[in-house]
mmCIF file of C-alpha atoms in Angstrom:
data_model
loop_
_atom_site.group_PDB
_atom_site.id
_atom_site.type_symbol
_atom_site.label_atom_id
_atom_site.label_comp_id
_atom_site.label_asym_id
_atom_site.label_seq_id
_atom_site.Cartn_x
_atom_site.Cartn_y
_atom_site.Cartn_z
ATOM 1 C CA UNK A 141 45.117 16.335 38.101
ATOM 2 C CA UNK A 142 45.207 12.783 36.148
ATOM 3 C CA UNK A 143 46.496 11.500 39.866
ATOM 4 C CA UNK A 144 43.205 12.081 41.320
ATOM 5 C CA UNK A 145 40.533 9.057 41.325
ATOM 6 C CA UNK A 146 36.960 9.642 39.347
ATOM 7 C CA UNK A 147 34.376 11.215 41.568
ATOM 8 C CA UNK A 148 31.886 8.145 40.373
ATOM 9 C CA UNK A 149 34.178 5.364 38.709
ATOM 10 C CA UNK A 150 31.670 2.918 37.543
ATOM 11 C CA UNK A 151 29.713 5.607 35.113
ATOM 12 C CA UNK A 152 33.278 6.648 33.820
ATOM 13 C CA UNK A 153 33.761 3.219 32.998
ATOM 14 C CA UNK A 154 30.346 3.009 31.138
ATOM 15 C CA UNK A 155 31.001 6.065 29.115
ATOM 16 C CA UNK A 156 34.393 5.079 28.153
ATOM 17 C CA UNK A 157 32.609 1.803 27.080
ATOM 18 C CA UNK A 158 30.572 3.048 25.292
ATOM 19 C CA UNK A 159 32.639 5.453 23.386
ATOM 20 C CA UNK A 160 34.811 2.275 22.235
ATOM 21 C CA UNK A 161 31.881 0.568 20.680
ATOM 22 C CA UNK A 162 30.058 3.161 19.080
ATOM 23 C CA UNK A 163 29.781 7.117 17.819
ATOM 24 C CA UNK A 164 27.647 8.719 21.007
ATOM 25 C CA UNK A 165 25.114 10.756 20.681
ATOM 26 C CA UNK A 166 24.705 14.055 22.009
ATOM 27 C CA UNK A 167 21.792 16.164 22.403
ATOM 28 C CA UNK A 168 20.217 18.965 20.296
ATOM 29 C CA UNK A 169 19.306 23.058 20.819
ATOM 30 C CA UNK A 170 17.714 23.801 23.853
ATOM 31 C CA UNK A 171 16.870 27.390 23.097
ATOM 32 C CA UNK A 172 15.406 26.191 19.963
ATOM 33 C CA UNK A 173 12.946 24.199 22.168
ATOM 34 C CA UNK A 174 12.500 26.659 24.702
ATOM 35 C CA UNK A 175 11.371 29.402 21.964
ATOM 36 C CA UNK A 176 8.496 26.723 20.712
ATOM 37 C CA UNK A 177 6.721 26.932 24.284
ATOM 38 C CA UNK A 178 6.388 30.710 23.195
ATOM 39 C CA UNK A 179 7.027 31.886 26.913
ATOM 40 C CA UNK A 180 6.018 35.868 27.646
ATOM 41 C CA UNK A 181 7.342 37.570 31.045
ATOM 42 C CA UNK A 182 5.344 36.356 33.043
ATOM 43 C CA UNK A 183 6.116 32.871 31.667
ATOM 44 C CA UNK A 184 9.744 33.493 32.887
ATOM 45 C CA UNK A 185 9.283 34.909 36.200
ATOM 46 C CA UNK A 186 7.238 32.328 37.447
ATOM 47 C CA UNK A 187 5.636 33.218 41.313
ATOM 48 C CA UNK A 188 8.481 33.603 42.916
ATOM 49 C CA UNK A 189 10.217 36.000 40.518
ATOM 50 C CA UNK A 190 6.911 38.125 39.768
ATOM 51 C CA UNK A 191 8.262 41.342 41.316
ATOM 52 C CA UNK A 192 10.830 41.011 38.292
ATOM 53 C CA UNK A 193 13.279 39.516 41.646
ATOM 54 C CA UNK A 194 13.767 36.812 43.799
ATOM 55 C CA UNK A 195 10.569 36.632 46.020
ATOM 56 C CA UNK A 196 12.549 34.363 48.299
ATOM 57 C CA UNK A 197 15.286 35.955 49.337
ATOM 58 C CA UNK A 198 15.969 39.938 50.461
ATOM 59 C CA UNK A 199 19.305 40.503 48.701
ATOM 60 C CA UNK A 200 21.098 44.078 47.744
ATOM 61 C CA UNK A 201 21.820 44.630 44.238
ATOM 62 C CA UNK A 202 22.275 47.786 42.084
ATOM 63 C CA UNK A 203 19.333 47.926 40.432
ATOM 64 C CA UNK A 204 16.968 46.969 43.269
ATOM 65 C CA UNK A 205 13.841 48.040 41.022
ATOM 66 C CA UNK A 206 12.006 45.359 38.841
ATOM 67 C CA UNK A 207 14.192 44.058 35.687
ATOM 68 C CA UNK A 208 12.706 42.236 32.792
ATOM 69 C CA UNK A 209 13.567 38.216 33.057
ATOM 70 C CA UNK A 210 12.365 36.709 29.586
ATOM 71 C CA UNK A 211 15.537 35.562 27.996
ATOM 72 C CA UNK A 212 16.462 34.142 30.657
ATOM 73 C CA UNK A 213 16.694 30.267 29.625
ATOM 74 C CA UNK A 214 18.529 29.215 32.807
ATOM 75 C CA UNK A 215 15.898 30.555 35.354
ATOM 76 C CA UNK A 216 13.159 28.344 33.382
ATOM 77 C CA UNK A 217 14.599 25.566 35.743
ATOM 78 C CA UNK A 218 13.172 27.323 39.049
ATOM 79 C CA UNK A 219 9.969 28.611 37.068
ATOM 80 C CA UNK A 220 9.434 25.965 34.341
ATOM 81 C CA UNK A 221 11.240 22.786 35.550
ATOM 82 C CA UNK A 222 8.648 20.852 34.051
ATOM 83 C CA UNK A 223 9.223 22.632 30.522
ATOM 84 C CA UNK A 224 13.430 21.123 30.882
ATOM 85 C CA UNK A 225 12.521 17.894 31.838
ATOM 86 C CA UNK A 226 9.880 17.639 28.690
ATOM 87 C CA UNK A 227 13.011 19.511 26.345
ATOM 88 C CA UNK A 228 15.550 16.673 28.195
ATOM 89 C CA UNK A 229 12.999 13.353 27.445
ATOM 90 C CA UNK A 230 12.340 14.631 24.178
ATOM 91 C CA UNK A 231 16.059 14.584 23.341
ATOM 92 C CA UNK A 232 16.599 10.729 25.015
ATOM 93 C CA UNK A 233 13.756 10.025 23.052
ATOM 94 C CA UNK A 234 15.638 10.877 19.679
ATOM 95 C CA UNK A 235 18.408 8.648 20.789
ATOM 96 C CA UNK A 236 20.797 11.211 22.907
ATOM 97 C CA UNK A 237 23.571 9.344 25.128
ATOM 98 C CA UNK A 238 24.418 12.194 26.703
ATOM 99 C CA UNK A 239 21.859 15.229 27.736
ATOM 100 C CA UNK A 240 23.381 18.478 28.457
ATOM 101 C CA UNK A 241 22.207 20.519 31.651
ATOM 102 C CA UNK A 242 20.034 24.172 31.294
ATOM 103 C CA UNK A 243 23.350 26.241 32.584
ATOM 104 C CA UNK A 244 24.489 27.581 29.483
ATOM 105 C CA UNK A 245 24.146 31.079 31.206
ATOM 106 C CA UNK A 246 24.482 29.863 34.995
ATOM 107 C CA UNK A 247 27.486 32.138 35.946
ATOM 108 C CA UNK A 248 27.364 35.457 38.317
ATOM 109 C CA UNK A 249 28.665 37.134 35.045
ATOM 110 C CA UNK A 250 26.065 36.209 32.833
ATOM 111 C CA UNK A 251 23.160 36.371 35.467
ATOM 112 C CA UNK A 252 24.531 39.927 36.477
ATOM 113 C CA UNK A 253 22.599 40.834 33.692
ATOM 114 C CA UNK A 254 19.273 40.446 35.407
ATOM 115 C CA UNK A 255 20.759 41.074 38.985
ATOM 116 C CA UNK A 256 20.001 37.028 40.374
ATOM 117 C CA UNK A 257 24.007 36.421 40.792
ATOM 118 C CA UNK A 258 22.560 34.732 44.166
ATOM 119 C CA UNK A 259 20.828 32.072 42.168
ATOM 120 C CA UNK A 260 24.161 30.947 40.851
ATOM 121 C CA UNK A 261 24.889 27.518 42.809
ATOM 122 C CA UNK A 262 20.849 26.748 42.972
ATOM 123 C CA UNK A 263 20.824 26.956 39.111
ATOM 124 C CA UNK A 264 23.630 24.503 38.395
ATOM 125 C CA UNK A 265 22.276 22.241 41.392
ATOM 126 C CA UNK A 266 18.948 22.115 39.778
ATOM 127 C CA UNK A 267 20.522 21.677 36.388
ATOM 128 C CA UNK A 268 22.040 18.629 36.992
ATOM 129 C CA UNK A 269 19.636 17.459 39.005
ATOM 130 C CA UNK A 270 16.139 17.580 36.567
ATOM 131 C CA UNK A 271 19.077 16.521 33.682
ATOM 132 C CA UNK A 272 20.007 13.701 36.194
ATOM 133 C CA UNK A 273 16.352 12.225 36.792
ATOM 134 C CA UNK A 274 15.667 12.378 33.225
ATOM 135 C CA UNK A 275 18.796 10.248 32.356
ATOM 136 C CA UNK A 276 18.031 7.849 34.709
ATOM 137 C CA UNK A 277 14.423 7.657 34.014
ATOM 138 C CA UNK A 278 15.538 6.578 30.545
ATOM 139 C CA UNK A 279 18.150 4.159 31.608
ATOM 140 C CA UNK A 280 16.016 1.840 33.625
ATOM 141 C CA UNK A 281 13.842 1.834 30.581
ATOM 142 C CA UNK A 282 17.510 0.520 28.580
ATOM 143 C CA UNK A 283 19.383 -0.368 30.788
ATOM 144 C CA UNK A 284 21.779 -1.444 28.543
ATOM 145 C CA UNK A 285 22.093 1.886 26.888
ATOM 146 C CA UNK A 286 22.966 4.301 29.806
ATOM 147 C CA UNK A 287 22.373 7.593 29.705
ATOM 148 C CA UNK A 288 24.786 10.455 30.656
ATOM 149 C CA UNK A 289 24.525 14.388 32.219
ATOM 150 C CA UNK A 290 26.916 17.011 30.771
ATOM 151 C CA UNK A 291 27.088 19.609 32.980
ATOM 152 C CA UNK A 292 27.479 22.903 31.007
ATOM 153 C CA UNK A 293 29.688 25.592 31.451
ATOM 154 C CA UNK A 294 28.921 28.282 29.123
ATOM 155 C CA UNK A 295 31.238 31.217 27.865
ATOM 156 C CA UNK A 296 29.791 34.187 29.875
ATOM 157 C CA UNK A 297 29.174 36.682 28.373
ATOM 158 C CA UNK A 298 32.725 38.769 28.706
ATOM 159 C CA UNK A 299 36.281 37.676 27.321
ATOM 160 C CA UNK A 300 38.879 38.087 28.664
ATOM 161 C CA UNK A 301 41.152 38.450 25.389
ATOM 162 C CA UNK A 302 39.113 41.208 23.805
ATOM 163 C CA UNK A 303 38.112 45.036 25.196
ATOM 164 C CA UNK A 304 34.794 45.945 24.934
ATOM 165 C CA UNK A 305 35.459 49.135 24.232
ATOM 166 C CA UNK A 306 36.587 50.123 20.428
ATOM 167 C CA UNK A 307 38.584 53.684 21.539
ATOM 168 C CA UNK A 308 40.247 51.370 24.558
ATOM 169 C CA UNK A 309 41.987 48.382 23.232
ATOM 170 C CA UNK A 310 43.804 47.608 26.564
ATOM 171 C CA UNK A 311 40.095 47.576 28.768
ATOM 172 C CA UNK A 312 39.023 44.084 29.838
ATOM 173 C CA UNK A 313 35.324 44.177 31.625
ATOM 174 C CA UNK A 314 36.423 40.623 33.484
ATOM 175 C CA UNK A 315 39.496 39.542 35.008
ATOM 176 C CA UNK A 316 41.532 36.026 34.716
ATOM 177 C CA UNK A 317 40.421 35.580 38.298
ATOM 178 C CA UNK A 318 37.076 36.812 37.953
ATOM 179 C CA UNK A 319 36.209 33.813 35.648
ATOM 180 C CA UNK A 320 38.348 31.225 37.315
ATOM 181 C CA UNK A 321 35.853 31.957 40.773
ATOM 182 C CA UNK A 322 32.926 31.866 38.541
ATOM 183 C CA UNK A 323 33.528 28.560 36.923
ATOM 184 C CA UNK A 324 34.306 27.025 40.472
ATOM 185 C CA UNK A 325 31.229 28.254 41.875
ATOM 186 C CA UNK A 326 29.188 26.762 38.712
ATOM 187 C CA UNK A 327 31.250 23.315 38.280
ATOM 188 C CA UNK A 328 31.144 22.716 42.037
ATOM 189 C CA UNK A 329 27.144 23.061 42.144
ATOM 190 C CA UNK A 330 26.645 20.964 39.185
ATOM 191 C CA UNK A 331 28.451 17.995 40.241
ATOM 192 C CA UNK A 332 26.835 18.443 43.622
ATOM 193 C CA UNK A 333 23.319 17.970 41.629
ATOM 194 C CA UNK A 334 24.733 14.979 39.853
ATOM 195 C CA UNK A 335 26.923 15.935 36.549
ATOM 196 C CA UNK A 336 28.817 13.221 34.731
ATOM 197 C CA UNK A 337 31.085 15.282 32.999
ATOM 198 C CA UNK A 338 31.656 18.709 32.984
ATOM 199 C CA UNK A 339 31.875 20.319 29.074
ATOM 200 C CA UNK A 340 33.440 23.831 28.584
ATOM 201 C CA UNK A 341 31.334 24.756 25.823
ATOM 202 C CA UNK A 342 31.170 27.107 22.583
ATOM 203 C CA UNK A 343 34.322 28.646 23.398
ATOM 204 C CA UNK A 344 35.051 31.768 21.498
ATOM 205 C CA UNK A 345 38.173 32.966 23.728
ATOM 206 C CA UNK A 346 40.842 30.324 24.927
ATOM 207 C CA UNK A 347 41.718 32.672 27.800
ATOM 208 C CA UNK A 348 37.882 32.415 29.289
ATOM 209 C CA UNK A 349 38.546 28.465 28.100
ATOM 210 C CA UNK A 350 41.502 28.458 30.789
ATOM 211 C CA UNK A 351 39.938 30.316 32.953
ATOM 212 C CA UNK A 352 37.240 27.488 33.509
ATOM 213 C CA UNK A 353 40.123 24.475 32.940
ATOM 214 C CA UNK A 354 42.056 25.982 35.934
ATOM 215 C CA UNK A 355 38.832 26.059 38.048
ATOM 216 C CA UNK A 356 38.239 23.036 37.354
ATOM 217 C CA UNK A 357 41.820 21.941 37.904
ATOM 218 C CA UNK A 358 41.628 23.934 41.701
ATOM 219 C CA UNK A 359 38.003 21.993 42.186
ATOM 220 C CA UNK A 360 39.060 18.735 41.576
ATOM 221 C CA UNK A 361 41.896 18.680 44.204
ATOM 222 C CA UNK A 362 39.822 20.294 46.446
ATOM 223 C CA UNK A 363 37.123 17.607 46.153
ATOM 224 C CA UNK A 364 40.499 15.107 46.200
ATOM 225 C CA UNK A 365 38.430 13.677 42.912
ATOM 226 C CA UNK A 366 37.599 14.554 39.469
ATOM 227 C CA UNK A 367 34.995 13.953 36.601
ATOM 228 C CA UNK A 368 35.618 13.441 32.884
ATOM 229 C CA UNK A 369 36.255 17.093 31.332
ATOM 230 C CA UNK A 370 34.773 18.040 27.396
ATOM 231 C CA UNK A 371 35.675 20.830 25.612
ATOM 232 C CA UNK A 372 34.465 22.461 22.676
ATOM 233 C CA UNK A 373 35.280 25.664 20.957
ATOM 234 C CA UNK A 374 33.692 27.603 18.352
ATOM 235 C CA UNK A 375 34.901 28.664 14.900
ATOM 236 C CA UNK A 376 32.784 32.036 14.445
ATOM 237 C CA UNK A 377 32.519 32.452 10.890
ATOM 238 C CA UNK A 378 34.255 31.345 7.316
ATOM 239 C CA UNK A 379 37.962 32.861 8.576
ATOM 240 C CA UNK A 380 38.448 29.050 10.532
ATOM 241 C CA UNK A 381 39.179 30.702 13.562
ATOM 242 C CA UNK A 382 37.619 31.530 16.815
ATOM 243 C CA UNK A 383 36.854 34.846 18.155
ATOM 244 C CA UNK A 384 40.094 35.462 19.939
ATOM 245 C CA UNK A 385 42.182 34.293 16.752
ATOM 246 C CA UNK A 386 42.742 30.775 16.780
ATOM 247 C CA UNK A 387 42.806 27.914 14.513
ATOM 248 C CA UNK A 388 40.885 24.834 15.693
ATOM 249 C CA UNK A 389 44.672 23.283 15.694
ATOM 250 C CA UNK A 390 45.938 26.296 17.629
ATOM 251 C CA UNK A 391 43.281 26.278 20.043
ATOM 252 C CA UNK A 392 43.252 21.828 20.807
ATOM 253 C CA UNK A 393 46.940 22.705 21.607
ATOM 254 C CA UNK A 394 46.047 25.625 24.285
ATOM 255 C CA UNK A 395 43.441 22.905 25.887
ATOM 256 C CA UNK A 396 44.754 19.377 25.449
ATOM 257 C CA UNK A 397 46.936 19.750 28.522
ATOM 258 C CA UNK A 398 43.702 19.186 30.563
ATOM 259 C CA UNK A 399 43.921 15.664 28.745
ATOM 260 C CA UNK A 400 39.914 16.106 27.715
ATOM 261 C CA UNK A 401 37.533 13.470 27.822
ATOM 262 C CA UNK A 402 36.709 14.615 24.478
ATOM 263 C CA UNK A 403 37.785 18.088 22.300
ATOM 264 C CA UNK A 404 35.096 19.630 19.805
ATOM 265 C CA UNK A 405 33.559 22.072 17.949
ATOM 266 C CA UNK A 406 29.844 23.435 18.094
ATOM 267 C CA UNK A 407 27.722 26.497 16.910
ATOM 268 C CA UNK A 408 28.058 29.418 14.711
ATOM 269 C CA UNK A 409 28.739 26.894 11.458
ATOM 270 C CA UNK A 410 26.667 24.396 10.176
ATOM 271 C CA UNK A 411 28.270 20.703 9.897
ATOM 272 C CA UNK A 412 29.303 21.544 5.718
ATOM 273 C CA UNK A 413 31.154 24.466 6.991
ATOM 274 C CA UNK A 414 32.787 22.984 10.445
ATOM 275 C CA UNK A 415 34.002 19.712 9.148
ATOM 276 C CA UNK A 416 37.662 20.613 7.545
ATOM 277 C CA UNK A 417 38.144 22.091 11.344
ATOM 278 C CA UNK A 418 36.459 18.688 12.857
ATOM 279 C CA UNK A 419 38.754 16.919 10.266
ATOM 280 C CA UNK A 420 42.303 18.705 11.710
ATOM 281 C CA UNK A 421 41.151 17.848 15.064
ATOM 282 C CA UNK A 422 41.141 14.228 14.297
ATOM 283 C CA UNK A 423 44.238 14.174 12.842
ATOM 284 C CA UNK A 424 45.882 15.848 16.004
ATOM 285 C CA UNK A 425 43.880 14.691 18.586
ATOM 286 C CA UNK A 426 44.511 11.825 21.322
ATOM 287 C CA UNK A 427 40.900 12.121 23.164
ATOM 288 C CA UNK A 428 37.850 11.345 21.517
ATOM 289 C CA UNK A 429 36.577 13.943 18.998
ATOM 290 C CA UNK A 430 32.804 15.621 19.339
ATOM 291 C CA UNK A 431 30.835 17.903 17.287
ATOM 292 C CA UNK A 432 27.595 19.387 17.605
ATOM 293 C CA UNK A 433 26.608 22.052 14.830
ATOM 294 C CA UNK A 434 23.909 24.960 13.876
ATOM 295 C CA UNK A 435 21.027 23.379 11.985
ATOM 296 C CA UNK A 436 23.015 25.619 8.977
ATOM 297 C CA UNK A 437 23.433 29.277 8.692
ATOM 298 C CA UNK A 438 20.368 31.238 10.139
ATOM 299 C CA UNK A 439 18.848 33.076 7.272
ATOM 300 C CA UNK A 440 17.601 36.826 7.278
ATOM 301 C CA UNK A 441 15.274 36.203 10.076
ATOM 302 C CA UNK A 442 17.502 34.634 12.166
ATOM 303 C CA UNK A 443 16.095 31.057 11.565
ATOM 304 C CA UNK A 444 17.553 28.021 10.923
ATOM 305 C CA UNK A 445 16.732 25.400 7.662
ATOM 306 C CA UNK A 446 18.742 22.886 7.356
ATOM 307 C CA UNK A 447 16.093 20.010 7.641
ATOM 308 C CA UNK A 448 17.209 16.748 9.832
ATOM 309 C CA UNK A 449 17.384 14.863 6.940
ATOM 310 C CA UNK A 450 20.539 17.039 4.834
ATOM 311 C CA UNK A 451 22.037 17.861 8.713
ATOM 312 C CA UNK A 452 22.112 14.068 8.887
ATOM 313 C CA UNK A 453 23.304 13.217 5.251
ATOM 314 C CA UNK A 454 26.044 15.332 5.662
ATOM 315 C CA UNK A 455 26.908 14.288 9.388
ATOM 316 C CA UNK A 456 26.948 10.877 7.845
ATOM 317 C CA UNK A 457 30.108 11.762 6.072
ATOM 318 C CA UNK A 458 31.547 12.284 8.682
ATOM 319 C CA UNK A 459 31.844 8.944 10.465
ATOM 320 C CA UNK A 460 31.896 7.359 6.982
ATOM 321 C CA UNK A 461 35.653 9.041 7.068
ATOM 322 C CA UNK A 462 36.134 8.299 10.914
ATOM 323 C CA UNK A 463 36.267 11.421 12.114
ATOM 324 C CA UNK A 464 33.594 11.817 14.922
ATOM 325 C CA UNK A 465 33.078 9.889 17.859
ATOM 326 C CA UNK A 466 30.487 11.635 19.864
ATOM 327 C CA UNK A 467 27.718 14.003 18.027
ATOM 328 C CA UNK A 468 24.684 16.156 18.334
ATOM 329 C CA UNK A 469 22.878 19.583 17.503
ATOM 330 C CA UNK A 470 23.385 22.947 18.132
ATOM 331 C CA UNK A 471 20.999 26.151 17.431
ATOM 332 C CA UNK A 472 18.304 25.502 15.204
ATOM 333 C CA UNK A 473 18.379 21.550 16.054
ATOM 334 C CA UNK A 474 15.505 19.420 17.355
ATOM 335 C CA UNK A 475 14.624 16.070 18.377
ATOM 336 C CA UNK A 476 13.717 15.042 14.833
ATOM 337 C CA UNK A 477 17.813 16.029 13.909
ATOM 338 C CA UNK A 478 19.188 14.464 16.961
ATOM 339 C CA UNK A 479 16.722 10.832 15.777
ATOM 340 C CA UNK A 480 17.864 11.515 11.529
ATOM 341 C CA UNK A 481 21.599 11.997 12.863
ATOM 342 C CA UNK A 482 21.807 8.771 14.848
ATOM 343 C CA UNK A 483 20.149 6.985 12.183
ATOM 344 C CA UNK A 484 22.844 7.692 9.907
ATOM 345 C CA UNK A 485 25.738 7.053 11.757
ATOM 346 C CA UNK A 486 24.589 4.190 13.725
ATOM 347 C CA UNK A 487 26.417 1.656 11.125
ATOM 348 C CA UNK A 488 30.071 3.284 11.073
ATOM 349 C CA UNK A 489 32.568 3.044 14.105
ATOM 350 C CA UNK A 490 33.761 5.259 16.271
ATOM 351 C CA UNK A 491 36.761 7.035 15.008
ATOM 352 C CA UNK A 492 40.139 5.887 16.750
ATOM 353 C CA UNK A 493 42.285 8.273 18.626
ATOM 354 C CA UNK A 494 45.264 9.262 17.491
ATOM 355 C CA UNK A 495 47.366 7.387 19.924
ATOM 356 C CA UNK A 496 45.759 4.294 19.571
ATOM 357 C CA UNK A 497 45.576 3.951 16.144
ATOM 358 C CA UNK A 498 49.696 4.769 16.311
ATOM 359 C CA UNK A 499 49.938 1.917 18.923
ATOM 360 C CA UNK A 500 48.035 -0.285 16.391
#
């Protein structure tokens, strides 16, 4: 796959600039936007979904009677594209490099949950495409600051490592192949609306992880071109491994034969409790290392404290040690942590890969 030419060679080039100058910024929680705006049902379904369905298109599904939409961040780009944009300028704003598209969920598996698997490709096309506008709305205001789109590629919301079912260890509710065609589907539509990069994101099972790498790998020689690939797992608790048993060391050595634009962490941990993980990943690693954590631990209501100021102090640490070079927010972040964090690492550099800083 590292034979193929870049899809768009000149933005490569910019982002690979500007990751050897500086520690990049990444944007914050979208969700924790989204939940500000206070949306009810209606709010969700917009006109065209009012029925609790696609108003625009006749379709056959299982469950052909009305089905209850809120929750459903992703659709918010047909019904509240105006709502994205605002989350998306409020980010570049705070000082984000790179804004991350709406398609966290923007798989057949994950929208099979409200029966709009149709609305798959149109998603990730619109995705891209309001992120896209938004970046470079902000970059002929700097122009010599250019902004970047991430297109997302969530985790779905099966594994492929793990049954479902307690009394049947050996059931999987997804195949290998299942993913791999739902990944395609979603990468190829978001680098049709205008994607950078693509990042495989808050990965809590490497299978599902290669699922979407091989995808990608099949897409890329299909389009005879590629973009820059990100990854980033997810350590779910205090064990220091992810959901389907690895260490972050384990799991960089499952991925890194993608060769990764960047490898990372994000979600579940705040940045106290992620950065020994972060801190093996830079010793290992020969791509650039990102990291975008939970505002904290959420507390008994499910809320998140950790105020941009102490997120940023201890973030600061972190390129202080050279560690990091590309950072942002998780759940429970906002502009204002996105604007404290780039504050305080604006001053340190970006840490040096492993390889170079052997060659040096």
């Amino acid at each position: 796959m590292s034979q193929l030419p870049w899809l768009h060679p000149e933005r490569v080039a910019l982002i690979q600039k500007g990751l050897a100058e500086r520690i990049m910024i990444l944007d914050g929680g979208m969700g924790t936007m989204l939940q500000g705006h206070r949306l009810d049902e209606s709010g969700y379904r917009g006109e065209r979904f009012a029925q609790g369905r696609d108003g625009l298109h006749e379709h056959a599904h299982d469950h052909p009677g009305e089905c209850d939409l809120k929750g459903n961040n992703d659709l918010l780009l047909l019904t509240q594209p105006d709502i994205i944009r605002g989350v998306h300028d409020a980010y570049l704003e705070a000082g984000a490099d790179f804004i991350e598209t709406n398609t966290f969920n923007a798989t057949r598996v994950s929208q099979a949950d409200y029966h709009l698997e149709h609305l798959v490709p149109e998603l990730n096309r619109e995705g891209a495409r309001i992120a896209r506008e938004a970046c470079d709305a902000m970059t002929a205001r700097t122009p010599e600051k250019p902004r970047f789109v991430i297109g997302v590629l969530g985790p779905t919301s099966r594994t492929a490592s793990i049954s479902p079912d307690v009394n049947d260890p050996g059931f999987r509710n997804v195949s290998f192949d299942e993913l791999k065609e739902n990944y395609m589907e979603s990468a190829r539509a978001l680098i049709e609306g205008g994607a950078d990069t693509i990042m495989v994101e808050t990965i809590f099972d490497t299978l599902n992880a290669k699922a979407a790498l091989f995808a990608l790998s099949e897409l890329f020689h299909q389009l005879g071109a590629r973009v820059p690939v990100m990854i980033s797992g997810t350590i779910t608790d205090r064990s220091g491994r992810t959901l389907s048993g690895q260490t972050a060391e384990a799991f960089f050595y499952s991925v890194e034969h993608i060769q990764p634009l960047s490898v990372g962490l994000n979600c579940a941990l705040g940045a106290e409790d992620l950065r020994p993980h972060v801190q093996m990943l830079a010793r290992i690693a020969g791509s650039a290392i990102s990291t975008h954590p939970n505002a904290g631990l959420p507390n008994a209501f499910g809320e998140y404290d950790e105020t941009p100021e102490s997120m940023a102090e201890t973030i600061r640490s972190f390129a202080a040690d050279g560690l990091i070079n590309i950072v942002g927010g998780c759940c429970g972040t906002t502009p204002a942590h996105i604007a404290a964090i780039a504050a305080a690492v604006a001053p340190y550099p970006p840490r040096i890969a492993k390889d170079a800083a052997q060659a040096a």
